[in-house]
Short mmCIF file of C-alpha atoms in Angstrom, two decimals:
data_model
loop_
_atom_site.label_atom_id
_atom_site.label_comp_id
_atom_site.label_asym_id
_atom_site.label_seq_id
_atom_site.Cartn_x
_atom_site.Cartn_y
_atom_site.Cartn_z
CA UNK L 755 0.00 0.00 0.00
CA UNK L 756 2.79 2.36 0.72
CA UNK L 757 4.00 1.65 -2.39
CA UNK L 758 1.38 2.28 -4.23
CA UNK L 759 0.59 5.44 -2.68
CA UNK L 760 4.38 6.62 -3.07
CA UNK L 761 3.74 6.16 -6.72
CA UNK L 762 0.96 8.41 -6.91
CA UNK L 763 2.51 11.04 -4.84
CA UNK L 764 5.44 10.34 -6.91
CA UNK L 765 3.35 11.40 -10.30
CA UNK L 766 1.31 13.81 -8.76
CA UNK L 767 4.46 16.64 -8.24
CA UNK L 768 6.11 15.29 -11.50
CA UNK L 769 2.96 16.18 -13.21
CA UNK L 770 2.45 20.05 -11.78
CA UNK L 771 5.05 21.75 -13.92
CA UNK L 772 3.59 20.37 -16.75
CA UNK L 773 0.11 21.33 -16.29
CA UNK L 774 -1.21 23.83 -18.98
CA UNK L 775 -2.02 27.42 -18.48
CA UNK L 776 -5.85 28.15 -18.02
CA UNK L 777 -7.81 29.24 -20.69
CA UNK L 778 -8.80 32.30 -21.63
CA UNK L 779 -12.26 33.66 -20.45
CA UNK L 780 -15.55 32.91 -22.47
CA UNK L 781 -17.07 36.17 -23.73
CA UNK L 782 -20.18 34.38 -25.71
CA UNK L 783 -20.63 36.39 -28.91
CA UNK L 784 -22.53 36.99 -31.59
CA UNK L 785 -26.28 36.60 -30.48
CA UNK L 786 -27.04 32.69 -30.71
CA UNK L 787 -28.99 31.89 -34.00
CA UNK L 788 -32.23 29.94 -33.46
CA UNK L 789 -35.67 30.19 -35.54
CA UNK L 790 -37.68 32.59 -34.68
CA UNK L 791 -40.15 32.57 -31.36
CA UNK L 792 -37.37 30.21 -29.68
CA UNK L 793 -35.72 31.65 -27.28
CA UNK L 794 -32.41 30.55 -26.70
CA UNK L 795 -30.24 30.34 -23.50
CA UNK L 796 -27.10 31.46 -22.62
CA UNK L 797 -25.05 28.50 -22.82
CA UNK L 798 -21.68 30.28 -21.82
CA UNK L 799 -20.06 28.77 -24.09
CA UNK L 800 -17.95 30.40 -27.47
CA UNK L 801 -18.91 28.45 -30.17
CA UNK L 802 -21.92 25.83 -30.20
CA UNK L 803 -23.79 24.08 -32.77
CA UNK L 804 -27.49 21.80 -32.51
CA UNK L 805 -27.72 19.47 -35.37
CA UNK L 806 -30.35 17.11 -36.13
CA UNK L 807 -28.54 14.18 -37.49
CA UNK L 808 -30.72 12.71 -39.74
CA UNK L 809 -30.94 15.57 -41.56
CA UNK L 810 -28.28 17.67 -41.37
CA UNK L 811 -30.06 20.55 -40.63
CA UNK L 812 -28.78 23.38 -38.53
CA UNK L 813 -31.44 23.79 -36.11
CA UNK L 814 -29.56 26.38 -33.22
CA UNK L 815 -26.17 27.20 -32.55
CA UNK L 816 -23.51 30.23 -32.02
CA UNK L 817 -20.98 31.51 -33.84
CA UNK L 818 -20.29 27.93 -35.35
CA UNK L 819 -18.59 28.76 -38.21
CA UNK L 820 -15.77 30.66 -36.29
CA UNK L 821 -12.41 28.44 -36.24
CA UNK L 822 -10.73 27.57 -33.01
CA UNK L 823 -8.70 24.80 -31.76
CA UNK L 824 -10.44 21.73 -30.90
CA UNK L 825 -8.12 19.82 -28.36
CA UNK L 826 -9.25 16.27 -28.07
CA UNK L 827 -12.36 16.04 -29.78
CA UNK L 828 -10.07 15.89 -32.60
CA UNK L 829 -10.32 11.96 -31.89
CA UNK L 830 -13.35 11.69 -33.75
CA UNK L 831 -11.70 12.58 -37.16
CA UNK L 832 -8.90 9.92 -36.03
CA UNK L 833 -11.43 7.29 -35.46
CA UNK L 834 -13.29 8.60 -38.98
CA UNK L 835 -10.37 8.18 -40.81
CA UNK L 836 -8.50 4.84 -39.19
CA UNK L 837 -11.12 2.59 -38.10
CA UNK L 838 -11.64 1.79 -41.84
CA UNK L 839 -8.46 1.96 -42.70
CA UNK L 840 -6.47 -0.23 -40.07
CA UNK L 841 -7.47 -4.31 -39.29
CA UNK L 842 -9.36 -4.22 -36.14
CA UNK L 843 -7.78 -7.69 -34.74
CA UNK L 844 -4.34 -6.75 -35.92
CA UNK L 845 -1.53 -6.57 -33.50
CA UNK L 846 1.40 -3.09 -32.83
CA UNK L 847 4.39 -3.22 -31.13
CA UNK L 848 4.75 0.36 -29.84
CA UNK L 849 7.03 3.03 -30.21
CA UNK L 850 9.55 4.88 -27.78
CA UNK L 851 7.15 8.08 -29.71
CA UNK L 852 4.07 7.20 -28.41
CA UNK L 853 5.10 6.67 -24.71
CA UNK L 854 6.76 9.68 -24.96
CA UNK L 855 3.75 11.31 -25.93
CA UNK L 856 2.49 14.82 -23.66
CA UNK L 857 -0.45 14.56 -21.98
CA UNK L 858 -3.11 12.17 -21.33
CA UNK L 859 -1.54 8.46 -20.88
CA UNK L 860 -3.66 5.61 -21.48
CA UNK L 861 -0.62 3.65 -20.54
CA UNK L 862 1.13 2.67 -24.05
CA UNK L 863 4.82 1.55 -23.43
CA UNK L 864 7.31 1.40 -26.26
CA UNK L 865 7.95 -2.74 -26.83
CA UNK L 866 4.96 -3.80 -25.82
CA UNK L 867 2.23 -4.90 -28.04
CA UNK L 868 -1.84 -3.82 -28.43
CA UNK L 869 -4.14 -4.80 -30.83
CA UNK L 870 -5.99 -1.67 -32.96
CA UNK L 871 -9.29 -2.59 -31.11
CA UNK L 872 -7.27 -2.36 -27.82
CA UNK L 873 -5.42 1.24 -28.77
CA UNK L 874 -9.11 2.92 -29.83
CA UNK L 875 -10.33 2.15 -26.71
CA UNK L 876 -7.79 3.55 -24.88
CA UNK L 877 -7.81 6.35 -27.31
CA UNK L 878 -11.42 7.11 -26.69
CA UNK L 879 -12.38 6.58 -23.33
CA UNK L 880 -9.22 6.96 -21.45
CA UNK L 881 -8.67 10.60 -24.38
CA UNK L 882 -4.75 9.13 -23.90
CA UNK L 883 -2.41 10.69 -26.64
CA UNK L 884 -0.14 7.63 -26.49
CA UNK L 885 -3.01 5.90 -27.78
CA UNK L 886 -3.67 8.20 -30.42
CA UNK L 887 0.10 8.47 -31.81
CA UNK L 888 0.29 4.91 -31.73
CA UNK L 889 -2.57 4.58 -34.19
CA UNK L 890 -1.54 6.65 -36.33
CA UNK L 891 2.18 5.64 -36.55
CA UNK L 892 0.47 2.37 -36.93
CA UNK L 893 -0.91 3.10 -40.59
CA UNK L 894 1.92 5.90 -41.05
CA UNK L 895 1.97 9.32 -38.77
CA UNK L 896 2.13 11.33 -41.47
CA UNK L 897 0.14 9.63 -44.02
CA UNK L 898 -2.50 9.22 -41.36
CA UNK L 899 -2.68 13.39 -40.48
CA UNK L 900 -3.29 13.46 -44.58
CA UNK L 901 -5.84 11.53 -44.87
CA UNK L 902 -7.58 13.27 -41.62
CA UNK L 903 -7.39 15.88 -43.54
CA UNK L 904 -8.51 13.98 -46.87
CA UNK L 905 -11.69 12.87 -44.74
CA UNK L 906 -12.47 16.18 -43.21
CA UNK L 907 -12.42 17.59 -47.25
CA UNK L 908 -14.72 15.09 -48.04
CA UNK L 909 -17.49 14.97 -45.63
CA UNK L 910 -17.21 18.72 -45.88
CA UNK L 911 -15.90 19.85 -42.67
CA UNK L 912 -13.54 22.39 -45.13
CA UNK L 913 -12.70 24.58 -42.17
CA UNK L 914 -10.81 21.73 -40.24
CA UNK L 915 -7.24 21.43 -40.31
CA UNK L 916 -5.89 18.73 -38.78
CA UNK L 917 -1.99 18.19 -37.71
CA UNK L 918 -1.73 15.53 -35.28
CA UNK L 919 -4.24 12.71 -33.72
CA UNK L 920 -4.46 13.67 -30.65
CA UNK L 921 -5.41 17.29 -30.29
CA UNK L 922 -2.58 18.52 -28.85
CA UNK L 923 -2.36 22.27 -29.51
CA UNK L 924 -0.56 23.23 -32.99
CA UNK L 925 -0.43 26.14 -34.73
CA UNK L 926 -3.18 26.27 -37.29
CA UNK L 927 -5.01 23.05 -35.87
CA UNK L 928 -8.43 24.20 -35.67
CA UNK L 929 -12.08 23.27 -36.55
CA UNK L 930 -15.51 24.71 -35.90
CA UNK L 931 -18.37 23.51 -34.40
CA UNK L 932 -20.17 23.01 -37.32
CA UNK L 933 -16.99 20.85 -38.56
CA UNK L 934 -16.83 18.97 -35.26
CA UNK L 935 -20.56 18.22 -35.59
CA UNK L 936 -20.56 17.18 -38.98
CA UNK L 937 -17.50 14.92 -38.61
CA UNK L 938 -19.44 13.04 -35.64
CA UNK L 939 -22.51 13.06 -37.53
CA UNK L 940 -20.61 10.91 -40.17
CA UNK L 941 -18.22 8.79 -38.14
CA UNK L 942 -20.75 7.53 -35.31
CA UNK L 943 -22.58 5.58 -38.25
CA UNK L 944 -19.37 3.22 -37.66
CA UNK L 945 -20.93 0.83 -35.05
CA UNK L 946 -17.74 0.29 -33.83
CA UNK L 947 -16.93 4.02 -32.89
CA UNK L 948 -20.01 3.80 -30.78
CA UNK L 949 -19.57 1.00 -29.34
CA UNK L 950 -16.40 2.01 -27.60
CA UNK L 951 -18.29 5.42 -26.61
CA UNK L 952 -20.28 4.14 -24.84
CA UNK L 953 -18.72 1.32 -22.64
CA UNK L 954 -18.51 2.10 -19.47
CA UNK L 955 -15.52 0.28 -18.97
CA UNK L 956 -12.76 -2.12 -20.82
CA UNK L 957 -9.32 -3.90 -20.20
CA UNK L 958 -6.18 -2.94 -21.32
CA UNK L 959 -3.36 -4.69 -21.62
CA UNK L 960 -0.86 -4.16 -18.82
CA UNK L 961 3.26 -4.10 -19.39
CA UNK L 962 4.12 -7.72 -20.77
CA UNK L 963 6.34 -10.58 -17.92
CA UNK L 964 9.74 -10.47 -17.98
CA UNK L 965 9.21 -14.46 -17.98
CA UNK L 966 7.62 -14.96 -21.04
CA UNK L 967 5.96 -18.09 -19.69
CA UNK L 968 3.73 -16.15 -17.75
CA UNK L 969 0.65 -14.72 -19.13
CA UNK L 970 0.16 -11.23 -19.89
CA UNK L 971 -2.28 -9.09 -17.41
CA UNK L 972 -4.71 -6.35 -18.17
CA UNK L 973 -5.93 -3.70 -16.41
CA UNK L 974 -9.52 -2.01 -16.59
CA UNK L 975 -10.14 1.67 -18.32
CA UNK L 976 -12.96 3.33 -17.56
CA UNK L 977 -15.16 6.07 -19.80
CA UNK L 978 -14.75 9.27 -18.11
CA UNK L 979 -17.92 10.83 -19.57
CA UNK L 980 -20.59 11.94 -17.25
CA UNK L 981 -23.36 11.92 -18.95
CA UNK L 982 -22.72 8.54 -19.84
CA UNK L 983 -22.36 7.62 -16.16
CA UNK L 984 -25.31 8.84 -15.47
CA UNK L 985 -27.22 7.05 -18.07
CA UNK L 986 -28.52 10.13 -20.16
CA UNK L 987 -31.48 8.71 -22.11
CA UNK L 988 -30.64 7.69 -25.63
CA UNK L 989 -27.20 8.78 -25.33
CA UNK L 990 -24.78 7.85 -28.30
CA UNK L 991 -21.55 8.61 -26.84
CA UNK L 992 -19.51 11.53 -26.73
CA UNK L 993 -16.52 13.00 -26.90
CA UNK L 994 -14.32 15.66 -24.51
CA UNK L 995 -10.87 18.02 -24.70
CA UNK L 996 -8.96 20.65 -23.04
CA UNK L 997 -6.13 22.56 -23.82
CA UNK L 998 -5.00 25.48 -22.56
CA UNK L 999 -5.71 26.92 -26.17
CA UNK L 1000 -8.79 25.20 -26.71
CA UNK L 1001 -10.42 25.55 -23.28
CA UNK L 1002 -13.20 22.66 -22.75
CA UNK L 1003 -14.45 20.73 -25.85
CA UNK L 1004 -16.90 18.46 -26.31
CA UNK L 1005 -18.82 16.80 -29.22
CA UNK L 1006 -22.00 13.90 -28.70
CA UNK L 1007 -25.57 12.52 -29.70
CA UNK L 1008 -28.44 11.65 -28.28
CA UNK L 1009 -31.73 9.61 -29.82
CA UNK L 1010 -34.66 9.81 -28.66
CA UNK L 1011 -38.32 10.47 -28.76
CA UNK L 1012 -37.96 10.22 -32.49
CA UNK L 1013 -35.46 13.07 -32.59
CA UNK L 1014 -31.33 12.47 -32.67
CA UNK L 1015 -29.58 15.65 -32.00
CA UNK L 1016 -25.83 16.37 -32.33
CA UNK L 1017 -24.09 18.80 -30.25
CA UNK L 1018 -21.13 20.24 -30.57
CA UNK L 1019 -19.09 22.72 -28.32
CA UNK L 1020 -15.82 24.67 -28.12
CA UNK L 1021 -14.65 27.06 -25.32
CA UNK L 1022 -17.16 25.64 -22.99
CA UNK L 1023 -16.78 28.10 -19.86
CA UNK L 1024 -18.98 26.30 -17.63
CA UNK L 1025 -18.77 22.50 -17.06
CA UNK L 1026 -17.97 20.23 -19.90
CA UNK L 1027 -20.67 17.59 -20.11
CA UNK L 1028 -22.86 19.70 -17.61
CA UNK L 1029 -23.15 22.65 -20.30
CA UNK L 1030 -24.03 19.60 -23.05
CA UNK L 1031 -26.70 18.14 -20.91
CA UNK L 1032 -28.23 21.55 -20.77
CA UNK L 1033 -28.37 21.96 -24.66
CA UNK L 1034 -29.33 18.37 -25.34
CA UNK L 1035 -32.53 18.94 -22.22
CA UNK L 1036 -33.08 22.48 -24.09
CA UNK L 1037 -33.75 20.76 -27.29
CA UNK L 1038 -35.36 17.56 -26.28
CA UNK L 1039 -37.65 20.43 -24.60
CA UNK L 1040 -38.36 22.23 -27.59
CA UNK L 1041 -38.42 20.01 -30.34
CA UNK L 1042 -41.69 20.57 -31.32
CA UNK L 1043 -40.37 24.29 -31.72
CA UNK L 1044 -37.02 24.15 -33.35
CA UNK L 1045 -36.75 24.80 -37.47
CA UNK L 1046 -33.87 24.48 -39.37
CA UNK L 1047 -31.64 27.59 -39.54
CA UNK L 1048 -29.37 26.45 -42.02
CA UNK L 1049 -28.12 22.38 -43.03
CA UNK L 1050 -24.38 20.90 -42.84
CA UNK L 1051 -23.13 20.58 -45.98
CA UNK L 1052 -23.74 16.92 -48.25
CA UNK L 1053 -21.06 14.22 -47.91
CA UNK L 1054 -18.77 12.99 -50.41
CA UNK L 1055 -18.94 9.89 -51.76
CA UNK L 1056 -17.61 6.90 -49.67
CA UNK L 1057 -13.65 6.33 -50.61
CA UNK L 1058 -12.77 2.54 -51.42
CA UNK L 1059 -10.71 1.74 -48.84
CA UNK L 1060 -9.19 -2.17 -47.79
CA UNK L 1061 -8.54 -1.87 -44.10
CA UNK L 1062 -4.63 -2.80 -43.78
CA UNK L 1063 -2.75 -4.46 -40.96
CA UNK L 1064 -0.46 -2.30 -38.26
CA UNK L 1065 2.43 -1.93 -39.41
CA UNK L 1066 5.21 -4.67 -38.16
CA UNK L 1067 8.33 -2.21 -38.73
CA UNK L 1068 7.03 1.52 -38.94
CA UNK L 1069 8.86 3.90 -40.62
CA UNK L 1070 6.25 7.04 -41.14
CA UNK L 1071 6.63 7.47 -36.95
CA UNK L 1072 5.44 10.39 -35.10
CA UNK L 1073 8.45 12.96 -34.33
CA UNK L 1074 10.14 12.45 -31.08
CA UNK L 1075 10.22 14.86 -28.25
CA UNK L 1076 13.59 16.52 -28.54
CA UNK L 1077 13.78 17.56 -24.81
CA UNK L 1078 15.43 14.73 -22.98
CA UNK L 1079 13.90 15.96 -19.61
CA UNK L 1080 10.60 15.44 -21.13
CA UNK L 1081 11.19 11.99 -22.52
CA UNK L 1082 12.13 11.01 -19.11
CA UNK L 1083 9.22 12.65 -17.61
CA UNK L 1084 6.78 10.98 -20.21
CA UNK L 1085 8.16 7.91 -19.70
CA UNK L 1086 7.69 7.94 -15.66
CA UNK L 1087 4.32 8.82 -16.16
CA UNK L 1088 2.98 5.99 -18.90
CA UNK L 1089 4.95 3.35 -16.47
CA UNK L 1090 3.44 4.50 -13.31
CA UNK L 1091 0.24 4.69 -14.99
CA UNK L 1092 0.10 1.27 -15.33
CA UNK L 1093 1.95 -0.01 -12.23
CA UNK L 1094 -0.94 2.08 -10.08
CA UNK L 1095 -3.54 0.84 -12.26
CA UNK L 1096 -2.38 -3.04 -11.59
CA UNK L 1097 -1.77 -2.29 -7.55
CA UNK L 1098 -4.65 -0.41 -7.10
CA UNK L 1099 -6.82 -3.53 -8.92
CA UNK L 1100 -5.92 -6.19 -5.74
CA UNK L 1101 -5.17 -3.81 -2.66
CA UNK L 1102 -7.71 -3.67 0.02
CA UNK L 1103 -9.64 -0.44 1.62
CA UNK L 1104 -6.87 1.42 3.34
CA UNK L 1105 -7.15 3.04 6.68
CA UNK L 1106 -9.14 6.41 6.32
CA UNK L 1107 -6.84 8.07 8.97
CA UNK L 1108 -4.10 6.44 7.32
CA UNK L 1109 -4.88 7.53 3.94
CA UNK L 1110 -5.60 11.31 5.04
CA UNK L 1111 -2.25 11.02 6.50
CA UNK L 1112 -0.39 9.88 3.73
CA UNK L 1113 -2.49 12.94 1.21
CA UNK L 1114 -1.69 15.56 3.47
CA UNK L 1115 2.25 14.90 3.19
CA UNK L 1116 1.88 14.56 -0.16
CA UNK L 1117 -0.12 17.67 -0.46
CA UNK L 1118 2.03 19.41 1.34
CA UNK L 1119 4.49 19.25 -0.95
CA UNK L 1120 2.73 20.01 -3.69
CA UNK L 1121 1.69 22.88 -2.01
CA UNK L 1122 4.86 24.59 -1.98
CA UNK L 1123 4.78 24.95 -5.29
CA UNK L 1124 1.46 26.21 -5.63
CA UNK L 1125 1.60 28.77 -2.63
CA UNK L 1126 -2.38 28.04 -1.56
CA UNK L 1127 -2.64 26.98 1.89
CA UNK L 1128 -5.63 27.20 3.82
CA UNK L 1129 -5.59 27.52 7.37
CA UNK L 1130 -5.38 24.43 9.58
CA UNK L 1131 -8.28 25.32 11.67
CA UNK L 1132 -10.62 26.28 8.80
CA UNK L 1133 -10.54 23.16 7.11
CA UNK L 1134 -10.89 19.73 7.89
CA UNK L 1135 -9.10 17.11 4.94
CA UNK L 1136 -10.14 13.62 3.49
CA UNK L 1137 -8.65 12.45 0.53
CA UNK L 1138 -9.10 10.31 -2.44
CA UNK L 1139 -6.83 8.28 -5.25
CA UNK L 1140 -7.43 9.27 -9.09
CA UNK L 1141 -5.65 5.87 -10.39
CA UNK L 1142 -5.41 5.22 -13.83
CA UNK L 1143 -8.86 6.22 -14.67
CA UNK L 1144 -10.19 4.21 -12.49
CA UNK L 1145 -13.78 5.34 -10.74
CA UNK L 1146 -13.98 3.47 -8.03
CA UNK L 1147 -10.30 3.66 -6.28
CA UNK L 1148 -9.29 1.75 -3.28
CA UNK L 1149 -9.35 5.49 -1.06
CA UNK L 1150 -12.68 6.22 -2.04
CA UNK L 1151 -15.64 6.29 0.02
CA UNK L 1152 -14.04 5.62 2.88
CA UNK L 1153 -15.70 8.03 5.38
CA UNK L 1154 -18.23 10.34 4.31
CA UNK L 1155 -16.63 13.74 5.47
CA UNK L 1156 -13.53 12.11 3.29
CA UNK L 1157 -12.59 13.98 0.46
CA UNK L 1158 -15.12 14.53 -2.52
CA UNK L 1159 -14.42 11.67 -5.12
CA UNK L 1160 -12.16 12.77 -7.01
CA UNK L 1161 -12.00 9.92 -9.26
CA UNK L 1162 -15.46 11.14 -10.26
CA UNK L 1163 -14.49 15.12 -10.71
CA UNK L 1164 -11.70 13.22 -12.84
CA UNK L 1165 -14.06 11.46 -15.11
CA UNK L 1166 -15.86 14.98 -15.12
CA UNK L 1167 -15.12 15.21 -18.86
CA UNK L 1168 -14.85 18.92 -17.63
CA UNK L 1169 -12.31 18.72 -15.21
CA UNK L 1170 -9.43 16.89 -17.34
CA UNK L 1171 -7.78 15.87 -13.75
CA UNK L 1172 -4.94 13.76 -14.57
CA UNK L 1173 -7.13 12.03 -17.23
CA UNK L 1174 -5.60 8.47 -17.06
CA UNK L 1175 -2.55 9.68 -15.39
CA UNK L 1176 -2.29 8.95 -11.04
CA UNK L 1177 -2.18 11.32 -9.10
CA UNK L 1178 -3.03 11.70 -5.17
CA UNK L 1179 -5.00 15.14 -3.93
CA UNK L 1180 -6.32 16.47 -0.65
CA UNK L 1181 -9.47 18.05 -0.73
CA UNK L 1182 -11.33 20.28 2.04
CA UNK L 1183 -14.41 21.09 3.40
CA UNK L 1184 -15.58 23.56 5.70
CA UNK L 1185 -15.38 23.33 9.37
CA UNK L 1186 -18.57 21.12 10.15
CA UNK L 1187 -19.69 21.00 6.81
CA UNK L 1188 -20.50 18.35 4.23
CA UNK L 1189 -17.31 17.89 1.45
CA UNK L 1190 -18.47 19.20 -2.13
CA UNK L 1191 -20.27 16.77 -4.16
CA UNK L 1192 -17.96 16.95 -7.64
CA UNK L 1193 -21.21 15.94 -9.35
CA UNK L 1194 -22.62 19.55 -8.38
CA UNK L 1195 -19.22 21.35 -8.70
CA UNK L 1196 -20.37 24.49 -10.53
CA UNK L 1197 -17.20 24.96 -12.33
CA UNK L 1198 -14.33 22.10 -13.10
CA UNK L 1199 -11.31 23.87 -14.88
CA UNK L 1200 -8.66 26.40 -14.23
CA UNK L 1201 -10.77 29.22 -13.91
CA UNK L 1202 -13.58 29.08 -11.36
CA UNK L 1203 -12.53 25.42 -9.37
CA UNK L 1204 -14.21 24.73 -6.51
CA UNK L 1205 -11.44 22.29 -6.32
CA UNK L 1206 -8.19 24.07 -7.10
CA UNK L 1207 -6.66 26.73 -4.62
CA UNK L 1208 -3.98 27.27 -7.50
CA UNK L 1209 -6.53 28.38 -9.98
CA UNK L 1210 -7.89 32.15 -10.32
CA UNK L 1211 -10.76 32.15 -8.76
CA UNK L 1212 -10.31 29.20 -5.99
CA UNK L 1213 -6.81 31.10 -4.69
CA UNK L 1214 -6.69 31.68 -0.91
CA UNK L 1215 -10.34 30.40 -0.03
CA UNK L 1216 -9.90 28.41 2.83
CA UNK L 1217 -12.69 26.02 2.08
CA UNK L 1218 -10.83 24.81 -1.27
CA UNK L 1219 -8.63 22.22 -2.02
CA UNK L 1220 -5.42 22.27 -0.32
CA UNK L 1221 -3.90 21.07 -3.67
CA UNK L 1222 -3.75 21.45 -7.05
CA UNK L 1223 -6.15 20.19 -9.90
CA UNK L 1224 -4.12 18.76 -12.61
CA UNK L 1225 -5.17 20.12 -16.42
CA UNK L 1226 -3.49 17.89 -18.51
CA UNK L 1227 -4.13 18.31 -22.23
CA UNK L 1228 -6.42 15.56 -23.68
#
C-alpha cells in the first residue's frame, strides 16, 4: 500500500510543472442563432452548434462557423479516418514516440504490443495521446494526419485542419463547431466508434512478464464521460478536450423520442458535459419548436478503402520529443500509470486516517509549489486516489466527510484531472460541513474550481482544495 501510494505522490508533483495554463475567459458572442419565437439560453459557451442528425439541418447554434482549436475532440476525425483503414484484430508493437507522448496516458509503453481494437479504446475513453500516436504511426503518422485531412475535405468539414491525432495544440489546428458536428454526424454511423463510446468500462493490456511463460495481465479503463455515467437517455456517446488553447471541448448525440440531435461545443466556460446536458434537455424540450436555420453541408462519396494491418516495422513514426527531460518525464508517467492501475486492482480499503495522513504529506508538498494553503483550523481534509482512470479507487468512500471523489471530478469530462494519469489530492471542506459533491461542482477547470486553490478564482479560499487540480491536455 505504501508503495502504491508513493507512486501516486510520486506522479502527482512530476505532473504540476507540466500542467497547462488556463484558458482564456468565455465572452459568448454573436447573439445565438435559433428560428424565430425560440428563445435561446445562454449557454456560456464560445462556439456551439445543434444538429439534427438525420438531416443535417442546422437547427440552433452560435458563432459555429468561427475556427478555433479543438483539443481532443479531434479523436473523432482519427477514429473517422483509421477505423476503416487499419485491421481491427491486428496486433502493434509500440514506439519509444508514443510513450513519450504529452499529456493524457492511457498507458502505451514502447515494446509492448496492443491490438488496434485495444489502442481505440484507450484512445477514446481513457482521451490518452499515447493511444492516439500509436494509431496513427500504426498506418503511417504522417500519411495518417493526410488523410484526416482527406476525410475532413470530403465529408465537408472544409474549415478543419488537422496536424496531429491527438489534439494537442498546434499552430493552425483548428475546426468549428459546425466541422466537429458534422465529422461526428458521419463517423458515429461506424458501429464500432459507438460502441467504444459508450462502454462504461474495458481492459487494457498491462506491461508484458519479464518471464515470457507467464501470461500477460490487463488492467480495466474506464469512460470518463458523465453523462454517460449517469445514463442520459438515448445517449450515443460523446466526446471531450482541453487545452490550454482550446479551453473545454466536447462533441456527442443523443436519440430519442424520435429526434437524434448532435451537439457540438468549443470554449465551454462552464462544465464540460454539464453545459451539453443543458443543450441536449433544451432541445429535447423544444423540439416541437425548433426549425432548421441552415443544413451541414452533403457528404462525399464513400472512398474505397481495404482496411490494412499495423504496421510490423514503422517507418512514417510520429516525431520524437527533442527535450530529454521530457522523454524522461513521459516515460515515468505511462509506467506508473500502469503499475498504479495493476496495484490499485488487488489492494484492500486502506485506513481512512491512514490515507488522510499519507495525502496531506503529499499535499504538502505540492503545495509549496502552488503557494495556496488554507488555514489548519478552517478546514478539515479527506482524501481520495485518481488511479489510472479508475472510478472506483481503493481510497474512495471511505468516510463520508472524506474527500469529494475525485475519481469522479476526474471522469468529469470537464475537469481533465490527470485524465488516465495517477495522481493523489487532498481536498477540504468547511469546518462542520458536508465535502463538495464533484457531481454539483459548478465549475471544473482552471478558472472558477471549486477544487483548485492554484486556480484564479479558488486562490486563498480556505474552504478549497489544499492542492492542485491537474489540467493535462487531452
Amino acid at each position: 500500500m505504501r508503495t502504491l501510494f508513493r507512486l501516486i505522490a510520486a506522479s502527482a508533483l512530476l505532473l504540476l510543472a507540466a500542467a497547462p495554463a488556463a484558458a482564456e475567459d468565455v465572452v459568448p458572442s454573436p447573439t445565438p442563432t435559433a428560428a424565430e419565437g425560440v428563445t435561446v439560453p445562454d449557454f456560456a459557451t464560445k462556439s456551439w452548434i445543434l444538429v439534427d442528425a438525420e438531416s443535417g439541418d442546422i437547427l440552433a447554434g452560435q458563432n459555429y462557423d468561427g475556427q478555433r482549436p479543438m483539443a481532443s475532440t479531434i479523436k473523432t476525425l482519427t477514429s473517422l479516418t483509421l477505423l476503416p483503414r487499419l485491421q481491427y484484430d491486428s496486433v502493434y508493437e509500440a514506439q519509444p514516440q508514443e510513450t513519450l507522448t504529452e499529456g493524457a496516458h492511457v498507458g502505451v509503453l514502447a515494446g509492448n504490443t496492443y491490438t488496434v481494437d485495444q489502442l481505440f479504446h484507450g484512445m477514446l475513453m481513457r482521451s490518452g495521446n499515447d493511444a492516439a500516436v500509436a494509431l496513427a504511426d500504426a498506418y503511417g503518422y504522417q500519411r495518417t494526419i493526410d488523410a484526416m485531412n482527406a476525410e475532413a475535405q470530403r465529408v465537408g468539414a472544409t474549415s478543419t485542419v488537422a496536424k496531429s491525432p491527438n489534439g494537442l495544440d498546434q499552430p493552425g489546428q483548428v475546426t468549428t463547431a459546425k466541422d466537429l458536428a458534422q465529422i461526428y454526424r458521419v463517423a458515429i454511423q461506424d458501429p464500432r466508434l459507438q460502441e467504444i463510446l459508450t462502454a462504461k468500462q474495458a481492459e487494457f493490456p498491462a506491461k508484458s512478464p519479464e518471464d515470457p511463460t507467464q501470461p500477460r495481465t490487463t488492467f480495466t479503463i474506464y469512460n470518463h464521460d458523465t453523462l454517460l455515467d449517469s445514463d442520459y437517455p438515448g445517449f450515443m456517446g460523446g466526446k471531450s478536450g482541453f487545452t490550454s488553447q482550446a479551453g473545454r471541448t466536447y462533441v456527442a448525440g443523443a436519440d430519442r423520442d424520435g429526434h437524434r440531435y448532435v451537439v457540438a461545443l468549443l470554449g465551454i466556460g462552464g462544465g464540460t458535459t454539464q453545459t451539453a446536458r443543458q443543450v441536449f434537455d433544451w432541445a429535447f424540450q423544444n423540439a416541437d419548436s425548433l426549425q432548421p436555420v441552415g443544413e451541414l453541408p452533403e457528404v462525399g462519396d464513400e472512398v474505397d478503402i481495404t482496411p490494412v494491418a499495423a504496421a510490423s516495422a514503422p517507418s512514417d513514426l510520429a516525431p520524437m520529443p527533442l527535450d530529454e527531460a521530457t522523454q524522461a518525464e513521459m516515460t515515468t508517467i505511462a509506467q506508473t500509470a500502469q503499475q498504479v492501475a495493476v496495484q490499485a486492482g488487488s489492494v484492500s480499503m486502506p485506513d481512512v486516517n491512514q490515507v488522510a495522513s499519507d495525502a496531506q504529506a503529499a499535499a504538502g508538498q505540492v503545495v509549496t509549489v502552488t503557494g495556496a494553503v488554507p488555514a489548519a483550523d478552517q478546514v478539515g481534509a479527506g482524501a481520495d486516489a485518481v488511479v489510472a482512470g479508475l472510478t472506483q479507487s481503493p481510497f474512495a468512500g471511505t468516510t463520508t466527510e472524506a474527500a469529494a471523489g475525485l475519481s469522479r471530478i476526474a471522469r468529469h469530462s470537464g475537469s481533465r484531472l490527470a485524465q488516465g494519469v495517477p495522481v493523489v489530492a487532498a481536498t477540504a471542506r468547511d469546518r462542520g460541513g458536508a465535502a463538495a459533491d464533484s457531481r454539483r461542482a459548478p465549475a471544473e477547470g482552471p478558472a472558477g474550481s471549486r477544487h483548485a486553490p492554484a486556480c484564479r478564482a479558488g486562490a486563498g479560499t480556505s474552504s478549497l482544495a489544499l492542492v492542485h487540480a491537474l489540467w493535462l491536455p487531452g
